[in-house]
XYZ file of C-alpha atoms in Angstrom:
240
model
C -23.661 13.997 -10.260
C -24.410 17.439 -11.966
C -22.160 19.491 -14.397
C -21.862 23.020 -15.270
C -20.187 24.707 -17.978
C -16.438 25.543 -17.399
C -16.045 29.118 -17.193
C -12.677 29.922 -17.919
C -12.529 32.568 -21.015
C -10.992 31.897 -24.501
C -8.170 34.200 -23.655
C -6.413 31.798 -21.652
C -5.828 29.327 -24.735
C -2.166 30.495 -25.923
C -1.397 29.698 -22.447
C -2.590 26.543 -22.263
C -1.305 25.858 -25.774
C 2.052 27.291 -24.668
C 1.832 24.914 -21.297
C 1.091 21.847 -23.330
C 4.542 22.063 -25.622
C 6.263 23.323 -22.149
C 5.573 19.830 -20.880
C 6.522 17.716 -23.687
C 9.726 19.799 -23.611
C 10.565 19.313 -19.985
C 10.160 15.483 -20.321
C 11.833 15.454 -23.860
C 15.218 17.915 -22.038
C 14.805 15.092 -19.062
C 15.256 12.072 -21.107
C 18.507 13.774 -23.146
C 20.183 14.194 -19.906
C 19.428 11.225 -18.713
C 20.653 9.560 -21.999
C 24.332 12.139 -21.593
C 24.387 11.063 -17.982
C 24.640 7.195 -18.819
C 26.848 7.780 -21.469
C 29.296 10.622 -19.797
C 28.635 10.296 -15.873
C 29.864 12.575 -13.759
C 31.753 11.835 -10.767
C 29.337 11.859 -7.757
C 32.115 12.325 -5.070
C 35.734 14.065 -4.900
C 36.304 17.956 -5.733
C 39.995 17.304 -7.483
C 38.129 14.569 -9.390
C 35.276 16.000 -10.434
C 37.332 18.698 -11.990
C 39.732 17.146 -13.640
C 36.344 15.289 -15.688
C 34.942 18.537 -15.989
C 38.516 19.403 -17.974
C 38.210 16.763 -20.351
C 34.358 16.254 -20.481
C 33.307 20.020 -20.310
C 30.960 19.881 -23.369
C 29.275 16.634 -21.818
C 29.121 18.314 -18.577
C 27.856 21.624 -19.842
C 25.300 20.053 -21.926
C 23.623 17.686 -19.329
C 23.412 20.577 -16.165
C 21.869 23.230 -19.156
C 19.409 20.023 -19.881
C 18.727 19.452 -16.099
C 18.211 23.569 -15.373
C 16.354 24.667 -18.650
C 13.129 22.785 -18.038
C 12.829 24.569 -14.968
C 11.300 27.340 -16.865
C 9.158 25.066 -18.560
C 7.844 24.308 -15.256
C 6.735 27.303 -14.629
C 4.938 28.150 -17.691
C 3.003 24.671 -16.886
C 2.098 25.420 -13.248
C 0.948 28.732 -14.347
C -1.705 26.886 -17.060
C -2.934 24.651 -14.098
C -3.524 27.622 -11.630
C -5.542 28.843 -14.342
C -7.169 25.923 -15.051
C -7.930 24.458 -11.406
C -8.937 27.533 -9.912
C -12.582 26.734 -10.786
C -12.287 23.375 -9.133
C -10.293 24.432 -5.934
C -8.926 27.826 -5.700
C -6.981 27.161 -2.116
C -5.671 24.404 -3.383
C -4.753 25.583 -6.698
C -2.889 28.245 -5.483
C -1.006 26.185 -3.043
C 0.136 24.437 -5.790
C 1.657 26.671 -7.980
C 3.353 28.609 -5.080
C 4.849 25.715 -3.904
C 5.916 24.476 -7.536
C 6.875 27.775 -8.771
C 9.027 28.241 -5.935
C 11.068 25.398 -6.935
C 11.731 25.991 -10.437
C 12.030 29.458 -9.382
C 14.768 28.095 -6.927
C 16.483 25.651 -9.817
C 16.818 28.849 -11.998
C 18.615 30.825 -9.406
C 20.683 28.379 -7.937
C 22.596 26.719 -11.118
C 22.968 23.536 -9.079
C 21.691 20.074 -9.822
C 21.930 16.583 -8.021
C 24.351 16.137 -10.547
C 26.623 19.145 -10.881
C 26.276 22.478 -10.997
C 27.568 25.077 -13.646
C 29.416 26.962 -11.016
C 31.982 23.669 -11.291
C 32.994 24.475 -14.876
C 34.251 28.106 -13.459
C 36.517 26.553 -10.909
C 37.921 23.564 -13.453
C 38.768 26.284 -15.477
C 40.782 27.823 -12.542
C 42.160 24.560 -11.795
C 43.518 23.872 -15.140
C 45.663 27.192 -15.204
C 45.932 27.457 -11.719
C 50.179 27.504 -11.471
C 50.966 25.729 -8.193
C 50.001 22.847 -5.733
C 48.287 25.478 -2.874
C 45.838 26.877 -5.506
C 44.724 23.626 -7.058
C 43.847 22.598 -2.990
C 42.019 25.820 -2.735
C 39.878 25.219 -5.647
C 39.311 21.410 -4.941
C 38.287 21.980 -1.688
C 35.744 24.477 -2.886
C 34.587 21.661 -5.793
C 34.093 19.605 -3.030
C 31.795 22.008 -1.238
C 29.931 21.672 -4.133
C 29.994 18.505 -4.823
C 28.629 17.911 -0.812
C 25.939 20.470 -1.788
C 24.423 18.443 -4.914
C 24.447 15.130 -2.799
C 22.862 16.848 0.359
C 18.676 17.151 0.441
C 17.262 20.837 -0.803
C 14.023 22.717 -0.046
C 14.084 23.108 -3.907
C 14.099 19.431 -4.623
C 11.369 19.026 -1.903
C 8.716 21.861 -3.053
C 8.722 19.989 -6.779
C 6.978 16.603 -5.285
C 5.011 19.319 -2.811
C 3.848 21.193 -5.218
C 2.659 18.409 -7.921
C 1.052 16.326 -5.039
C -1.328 19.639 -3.956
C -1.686 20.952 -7.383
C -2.794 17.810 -8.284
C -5.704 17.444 -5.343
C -8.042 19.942 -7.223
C -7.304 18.080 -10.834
C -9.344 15.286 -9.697
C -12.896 17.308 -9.674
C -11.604 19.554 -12.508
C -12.133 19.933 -16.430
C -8.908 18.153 -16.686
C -8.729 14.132 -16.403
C -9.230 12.900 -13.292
C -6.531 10.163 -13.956
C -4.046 12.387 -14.066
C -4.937 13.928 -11.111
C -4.528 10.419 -9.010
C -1.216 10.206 -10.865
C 0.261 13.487 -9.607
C -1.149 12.518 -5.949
C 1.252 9.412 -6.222
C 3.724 10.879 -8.242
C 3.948 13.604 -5.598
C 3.855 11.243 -2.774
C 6.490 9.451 -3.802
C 8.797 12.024 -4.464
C 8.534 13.509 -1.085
C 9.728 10.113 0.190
C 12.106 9.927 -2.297
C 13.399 13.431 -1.330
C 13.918 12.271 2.198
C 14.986 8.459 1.317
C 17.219 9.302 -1.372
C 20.442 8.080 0.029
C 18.928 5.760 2.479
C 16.266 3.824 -0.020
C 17.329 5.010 -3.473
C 14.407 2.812 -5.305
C 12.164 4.932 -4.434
C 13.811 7.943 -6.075
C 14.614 5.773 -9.331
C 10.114 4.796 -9.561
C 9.259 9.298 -9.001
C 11.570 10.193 -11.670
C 9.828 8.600 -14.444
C 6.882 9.201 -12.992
C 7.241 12.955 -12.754
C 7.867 12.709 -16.814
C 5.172 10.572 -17.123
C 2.772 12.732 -15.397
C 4.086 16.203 -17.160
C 3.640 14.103 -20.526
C -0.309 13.743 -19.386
C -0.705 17.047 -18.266
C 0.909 18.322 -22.110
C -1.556 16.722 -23.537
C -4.409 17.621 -21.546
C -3.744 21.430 -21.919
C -3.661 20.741 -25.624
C -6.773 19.291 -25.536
C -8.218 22.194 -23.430
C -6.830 24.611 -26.170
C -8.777 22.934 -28.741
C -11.687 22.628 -27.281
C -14.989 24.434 -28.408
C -16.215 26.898 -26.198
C -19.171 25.025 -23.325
C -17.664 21.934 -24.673
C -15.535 20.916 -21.713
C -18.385 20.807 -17.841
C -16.831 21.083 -14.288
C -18.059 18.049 -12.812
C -19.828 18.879 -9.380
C -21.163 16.781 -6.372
């Protein structure tokens, strides 16, 4: 095997700089809702029930869908870096992969919903609380409920995420990047698009790709620090 000098220019290090702390902040916002989840969980079925714990957990509530939605912008600034970075190794490819991963952060960020809530929830247990009589408290729970049947139903959004790590991450194995990490995203990516599908039917499979996915932007963090550091010729392309 032969190597050539990677050829991306100098000017790209604040992004990858910028990248690398965007990934250790989308696993660090992960693990912080996770942690408010266990403690404070949300109801997971029943629109009068789900706002009457948005009523007297609304701080809780708040906290964990702003810590579920937030890293979506981190996301982005990530698989921006990696187009960057992988379009040496496989341009196709590459881009594939950030379309597809942009597109769901970009989703997450317009769509205030999670698998665990949504924001739009707090609105209407406002309305519930001062709502004055029995026919506009049914109005408003049947529209939580809508919601509720929303967060537990299978999204494009939550699909492209898996999609988009498991392509993004074909072109990382032949790139300046570690190949490791590349094979990671490839299962981390396959196994969220089965978890995506599965996730009512097998639920394991859902619980192994969410750690995974942190583990894997943890490893990408720190690979775009290293690239950031690294001496100009220093890091070669590896090539067949």
């Amino acid at each position: 095997m032969t190597a050539h000098p990677w050829p991306a220019a100098r000017a790209w290090v604040p992004l990858y700089r910028g990248a690398g702390i965007a990934a250790f902040l989308f696993v660090l916002f992960g693990l912080t809702a996770l942690a408010l989840y266990f403690v404070d969980p949300p109801p997971v079925s029943g629109g009068e029930a789900t706002l009457r714990f948005i009523a007297d957990h609304t701080a809780s509530y708040v906290a964990q869908q702003l810590l579920w939605l937030v890293p979506s912008v981190f996301g982005l600034v990530v698989f921006a870096a990696l187009l960057v970075a992988l379009l040496p190794a496989s341009p196709s490819l590459a881009v594939l992969g950030f379309v597809a991963g942009a597109a769901s952060w970009t989703a997450l960020i317009a769509v205030p919903t999670t698998s665990v809530g949504s924001l739009s929830l707090v609105t209407l247990s406002s309305q519930y609380a001062a709502a004055a009589d029995d026919g506009a408290r049914s109005a408003l729970a049947a529209a939580a409920e809508a919601l509720v049947a929303e967060n537990n139903t299978v999204t494009f959004g939550g699909v492209l995420t898996p999609l988009g790590i498991l392509l993004i991450s074909l072109p990382m194995v032949r790139s300046v990047l570690p190949r490791w990490i590349g094979w990671l995203g490839i299962v981390t990516g396959a196994l969220g698009l089965a978890g995506e599908a599965l996730r009512f039917a097998v639920p394991g499979v859902y619980a192994v790709y969410g750690p995974l996915l942190w583990i894997w932007f943890a490893a990408v963090g720190a690979a775009l620090l290293r690239l950031a550091a690294s001496p100009p010729g220093a890091l070669r392309l590896p090539q067949p």
